[in-house]
């Protein structure tokens, strides 16, 4: 994920940004805003993140072991997060039942800028036909305009452009190529929501997580196989997970932690945007387009409810 990405400097904290305690659900702690936080959460890639997979006999860490894992995670781009987002992560970590009712204000021009420079520069354009290089021309004015539209509710999601890739078994996998601005906003939203859901995962979870890859999984498995008594390995897959995801249940799952109506409406816009194939628009009743920046987050939300 990081090989073809370049990022800008870590975004500065916006002057009007609120502490994580503001606008939270009834279970929010009243003293969150008074606590001091580091401005940046650095990346941490120690083996302590990997070995819990093999730390006990069943290959799963105990609650105590998981709680001891470091909570210094990077954003999707590998950079640290702003002080405001660090406060969101701290609140999510300290209260697993908290519902966040004010999140969209963390979507700032600075976060949009960092998200833009985190996108693949040579990625194919969506239905808008706009490339990364074209959007960079007059970038600051574009970002200010986009930021205003998102917060006014005037932002409109475009349908994804349907393309297919050949699978090893001869079947074709449908992918959705989002428009550039959709990718940009989705990336920023995923960065915000990751601060919550990263705190809900157990240490042996690796899929679509910032700072983790298939290599980390193999490292953890290797450690378990060499150091522990392993009798079998289970390899399972959910057939057509993204294609058959129920959109209404997706929102219900998300509402366990996210209660910001503006954030939920923004996500629903992407779920209802549909796809464009050979000039014909359609809205699948189920599923989310594979290849979208926001799509992996759907799996994260459902996985977080299962531990």
PDB file of N, CA, C and O in Angstrom, residues 260-296:
ATOM      1  N   UNK A 260     -22.326  10.656  14.524  1.00  0.00           N
ATOM      2  CA  UNK A 260     -22.300  11.958  13.863  1.00  0.00           C
ATOM      3  C   UNK A 260     -23.162  11.850  12.612  1.00  0.00           C
ATOM      4  O   UNK A 260     -22.784  11.173  11.646  1.00  0.00           O
ATOM      5  N   UNK A 261     -24.328  12.510  12.566  1.00  0.00           N
ATOM      6  CA  UNK A 261     -25.224  12.350  11.420  1.00  0.00           C
ATOM      7  C   UNK A 261     -24.615  12.828  10.109  1.00  0.00           C
ATOM      8  O   UNK A 261     -24.884  12.252   9.050  1.00  0.00           O
ATOM      9  N   UNK A 262     -23.770  13.848  10.167  1.00  0.00           N
ATOM     10  CA  UNK A 262     -23.152  14.337   8.930  1.00  0.00           C
ATOM     11  C   UNK A 262     -22.144  13.322   8.383  1.00  0.00           C
ATOM     12  O   UNK A 262     -22.053  13.138   7.166  1.00  0.00           O
ATOM     13  N   UNK A 263     -21.413  12.673   9.268  1.00  0.00           N
ATOM     14  CA  UNK A 263     -20.461  11.654   8.833  1.00  0.00           C
ATOM     15  C   UNK A 263     -21.201  10.453   8.242  1.00  0.00           C
ATOM     16  O   UNK A 263     -20.806   9.907   7.207  1.00  0.00           O
ATOM     17  N   UNK A 264     -22.292  10.050   8.872  1.00  0.00           N
ATOM     18  CA  UNK A 264     -23.066   8.911   8.377  1.00  0.00           C
ATOM     19  C   UNK A 264     -23.704   9.221   7.026  1.00  0.00           C
ATOM     20  O   UNK A 264     -23.748   8.371   6.137  1.00  0.00           O
ATOM     21  N   UNK A 265     -24.218  10.453   6.854  1.00  0.00           N
ATOM     22  CA  UNK A 265     -24.796  10.839   5.553  1.00  0.00           C
ATOM     23  C   UNK A 265     -23.741  10.837   4.457  1.00  0.00           C
ATOM     24  O   UNK A 265     -24.018  10.456   3.313  1.00  0.00           O
ATOM     25  N   UNK A 266     -22.525  11.243   4.811  1.00  0.00           N
ATOM     26  CA  UNK A 266     -21.431  11.261   3.838  1.00  0.00           C
ATOM     27  C   UNK A 266     -21.118   9.841   3.369  1.00  0.00           C
ATOM     28  O   UNK A 266     -20.952   9.591   2.163  1.00  0.00           O
ATOM     29  N   UNK A 267     -21.063   8.903   4.288  1.00  0.00           N
ATOM     30  CA  UNK A 267     -20.790   7.512   3.936  1.00  0.00           C
ATOM     31  C   UNK A 267     -21.930   6.926   3.115  1.00  0.00           C
ATOM     32  O   UNK A 267     -21.711   6.170   2.159  1.00  0.00           O
ATOM     33  N   UNK A 268     -23.165   7.301   3.449  1.00  0.00           N
ATOM     34  CA  UNK A 268     -24.322   6.807   2.693  1.00  0.00           C
ATOM     35  C   UNK A 268     -24.303   7.313   1.257  1.00  0.00           C
ATOM     36  O   UNK A 268     -24.792   6.636   0.340  1.00  0.00           O
ATOM     37  N   UNK A 269     -23.753   8.499   1.028  1.00  0.00           N
ATOM     38  CA  UNK A 269     -23.636   9.015  -0.333  1.00  0.00           C
ATOM     39  C   UNK A 269     -22.788   8.089  -1.190  1.00  0.00           C
ATOM     40  O   UNK A 269     -23.101   7.848  -2.360  1.00  0.00           O
ATOM     41  N   UNK A 270     -21.715   7.556  -0.627  1.00  0.00           N
ATOM     42  CA  UNK A 270     -20.855   6.642  -1.386  1.00  0.00           C
ATOM     43  C   UNK A 270     -21.541   5.306  -1.606  1.00  0.00           C
ATOM     44  O   UNK A 270     -21.392   4.697  -2.665  1.00  0.00           O
ATOM     45  N   UNK A 271     -22.310   4.866  -0.612  1.00  0.00           N
ATOM     46  CA  UNK A 271     -23.001   3.591  -0.750  1.00  0.00           C
ATOM     47  C   UNK A 271     -24.099   3.648  -1.813  1.00  0.00           C
ATOM     48  O   UNK A 271     -24.436   2.637  -2.429  1.00  0.00           O
ATOM     49  N   UNK A 272     -24.660   4.845  -2.035  1.00  0.00           N
ATOM     50  CA  UNK A 272     -25.761   5.009  -2.983  1.00  0.00           C
ATOM     51  C   UNK A 272     -25.317   5.575  -4.331  1.00  0.00           C
ATOM     52  O   UNK A 272     -26.148   5.749  -5.228  1.00  0.00           O
ATOM     53  N   UNK A 273     -24.024   5.874  -4.475  1.00  0.00           N
ATOM     54  CA  UNK A 273     -23.541   6.515  -5.706  1.00  0.00           C
ATOM     55  C   UNK A 273     -23.673   5.608  -6.920  1.00  0.00           C
ATOM     56  O   UNK A 273     -23.796   6.081  -8.050  1.00  0.00           O
ATOM     57  N   UNK A 274     -23.634   4.300  -6.713  1.00  0.00           N
ATOM     58  CA  UNK A 274     -23.783   3.372  -7.825  1.00  0.00           C
ATOM     59  C   UNK A 274     -22.526   3.225  -8.649  1.00  0.00           C
ATOM     60  O   UNK A 274     -21.450   3.719  -8.302  1.00  0.00           O
ATOM     61  N   UNK A 275     -22.672   2.531  -9.786  1.00  0.00           N
ATOM     62  CA  UNK A 275     -21.550   2.295 -10.690  1.00  0.00           C
ATOM     63  C   UNK A 275     -21.941   2.659 -12.115  1.00  0.00           C
ATOM     64  O   UNK A 275     -23.114   2.634 -12.484  1.00  0.00           O
ATOM     65  N   UNK A 276     -20.955   3.007 -12.902  1.00  0.00           N
ATOM     66  CA  UNK A 276     -21.151   3.341 -14.308  1.00  0.00           C
ATOM     67  C   UNK A 276     -20.372   2.333 -15.154  1.00  0.00           C
ATOM     68  O   UNK A 276     -19.162   2.180 -14.995  1.00  0.00           O
ATOM     69  N   UNK A 277     -21.101   1.618 -16.031  1.00  0.00           N
ATOM     70  CA  UNK A 277     -20.472   0.624 -16.885  1.00  0.00           C
ATOM     71  C   UNK A 277     -20.959   0.805 -18.312  1.00  0.00           C
ATOM     72  O   UNK A 277     -22.157   0.703 -18.586  1.00  0.00           O
ATOM     73  N   UNK A 278     -20.020   1.119 -19.206  1.00  0.00           N
ATOM     74  CA  UNK A 278     -20.327   1.365 -20.618  1.00  0.00           C
ATOM     75  C   UNK A 278     -21.423   2.418 -20.765  1.00  0.00           C
ATOM     76  O   UNK A 278     -22.342   2.281 -21.576  1.00  0.00           O
ATOM     77  N   UNK A 279     -21.301   3.472 -19.972  1.00  0.00           N
ATOM     78  CA  UNK A 279     -22.225   4.598 -20.074  1.00  0.00           C
ATOM     79  C   UNK A 279     -23.569   4.380 -19.408  1.00  0.00           C
ATOM     80  O   UNK A 279     -24.439   5.253 -19.464  1.00  0.00           O
ATOM     81  N   UNK A 280     -23.769   3.255 -18.771  1.00  0.00           N
ATOM     82  CA  UNK A 280     -25.051   2.944 -18.133  1.00  0.00           C
ATOM     83  C   UNK A 280     -24.863   2.936 -16.616  1.00  0.00           C
ATOM     84  O   UNK A 280     -23.993   2.228 -16.084  1.00  0.00           O
ATOM     85  N   UNK A 281     -25.701   3.724 -15.910  1.00  0.00           N
ATOM     86  CA  UNK A 281     -25.616   3.802 -14.455  1.00  0.00           C
ATOM     87  C   UNK A 281     -26.532   2.780 -13.811  1.00  0.00           C
ATOM     88  O   UNK A 281     -27.635   2.503 -14.297  1.00  0.00           O
ATOM     89  N   UNK A 282     -26.063   2.202 -12.732  1.00  0.00           N
ATOM     90  CA  UNK A 282     -26.885   1.277 -11.961  1.00  0.00           C
ATOM     91  C   UNK A 282     -26.486   1.378 -10.496  1.00  0.00           C
ATOM     92  O   UNK A 282     -25.360   1.765 -10.167  1.00  0.00           O
ATOM     93  N   UNK A 283     -27.430   1.048  -9.622  1.00  0.00           N
ATOM     94  CA  UNK A 283     -27.156   1.054  -8.188  1.00  0.00           C
ATOM     95  C   UNK A 283     -27.386  -0.346  -7.630  1.00  0.00           C
ATOM     96  O   UNK A 283     -28.528  -0.751  -7.413  1.00  0.00           O
ATOM     97  N   UNK A 284     -26.322  -1.103  -7.421  1.00  0.00           N
ATOM     98  CA  UNK A 284     -26.479  -2.432  -6.842  1.00  0.00           C
ATOM     99  C   UNK A 284     -27.157  -2.346  -5.481  1.00  0.00           C
ATOM    100  O   UNK A 284     -26.856  -1.461  -4.680  1.00  0.00           O
ATOM    101  N   UNK A 285     -28.083  -3.259  -5.225  1.00  0.00           N
ATOM    102  CA  UNK A 285     -28.811  -3.243  -3.958  1.00  0.00           C
ATOM    103  C   UNK A 285     -27.926  -3.646  -2.789  1.00  0.00           C
ATOM    104  O   UNK A 285     -28.161  -3.254  -1.649  1.00  0.00           O
ATOM    105  N   UNK A 286     -26.916  -4.451  -3.075  1.00  0.00           N
ATOM    106  CA  UNK A 286     -26.001  -4.888  -2.032  1.00  0.00           C
ATOM    107  C   UNK A 286     -24.568  -4.649  -2.484  1.00  0.00           C
ATOM    108  O   UNK A 286     -24.296  -4.476  -3.667  1.00  0.00           O
ATOM    109  N   UNK A 287     -23.662  -4.665  -1.540  1.00  0.00           N
ATOM    110  CA  UNK A 287     -22.244  -4.608  -1.857  1.00  0.00           C
ATOM    111  C   UNK A 287     -21.683  -3.203  -1.972  1.00  0.00           C
ATOM    112  O   UNK A 287     -22.405  -2.214  -2.106  1.00  0.00           O
ATOM    113  N   UNK A 288     -20.366  -3.127  -1.910  1.00  0.00           N
ATOM    114  CA  UNK A 288     -19.624  -1.892  -2.132  1.00  0.00           C
ATOM    115  C   UNK A 288     -18.547  -2.169  -3.162  1.00  0.00           C
ATOM    116  O   UNK A 288     -18.008  -3.280  -3.221  1.00  0.00           O
ATOM    117  N   UNK A 289     -18.208  -1.182  -4.006  1.00  0.00           N
ATOM    118  CA  UNK A 289     -17.232  -1.413  -5.079  1.00  0.00           C
ATOM    119  C   UNK A 289     -15.851  -1.763  -4.537  1.00  0.00           C
ATOM    120  O   UNK A 289     -15.293  -1.039  -3.721  1.00  0.00           O
ATOM    121  N   UNK A 290     -15.308  -2.887  -4.962  1.00  0.00           N
ATOM    122  CA  UNK A 290     -13.945  -3.241  -4.600  1.00  0.00           C
ATOM    123  C   UNK A 290     -12.980  -2.295  -5.310  1.00  0.00           C
ATOM    124  O   UNK A 290     -13.179  -1.937  -6.452  1.00  0.00           O
ATOM    125  N   UNK A 291     -11.941  -1.916  -4.607  1.00  0.00           N
ATOM    126  CA  UNK A 291     -10.981  -0.978  -5.162  1.00  0.00           C
ATOM    127  C   UNK A 291     -11.164   0.416  -4.624  1.00  0.00           C
ATOM    128  O   UNK A 291     -10.305   1.274  -4.776  1.00  0.00           O
ATOM    129  N   UNK A 292     -12.291   0.672  -3.962  1.00  0.00           N
ATOM    130  CA  UNK A 292     -12.547   1.972  -3.373  1.00  0.00           C
ATOM    131  C   UNK A 292     -11.708   2.153  -2.125  1.00  0.00           C
ATOM    132  O   UNK A 292     -11.416   1.194  -1.405  1.00  0.00           O
ATOM    133  N   UNK A 293     -11.332   3.401  -1.833  1.00  0.00           N
ATOM    134  CA  UNK A 293     -10.545   3.694  -0.643  1.00  0.00           C
ATOM    135  C   UNK A 293     -11.325   3.368   0.617  1.00  0.00           C
ATOM    136  O   UNK A 293     -10.784   2.873   1.608  1.00  0.00           O
ATOM    137  N   UNK A 294     -12.634   3.619   0.594  1.00  0.00           N
ATOM    138  CA  UNK A 294     -13.461   3.459   1.780  1.00  0.00           C
ATOM    139  C   UNK A 294     -13.922   2.021   1.981  1.00  0.00           C
ATOM    140  O   UNK A 294     -14.307   1.630   3.086  1.00  0.00           O
ATOM    141  N   UNK A 295     -13.893   1.193   0.944  1.00  0.00           N
ATOM    142  CA  UNK A 295     -14.434  -0.165   1.042  1.00  0.00           C
ATOM    143  C   UNK A 295     -13.791  -1.010   2.137  1.00  0.00           C
ATOM    144  O   UNK A 295     -14.505  -1.693   2.878  1.00  0.00           O
ATOM    145  N   UNK A 296     -12.452  -1.014   2.288  1.00  0.00           N
ATOM    146  CA  UNK A 296     -11.875  -1.814   3.373  1.00  0.00           C
ATOM    147  C   UNK A 296     -12.401  -1.448   4.747  1.00  0.00           C
ATOM    148  O   UNK A 296     -12.420  -2.279   5.660  1.00  0.00           O
TER     149      UNK A 296
END
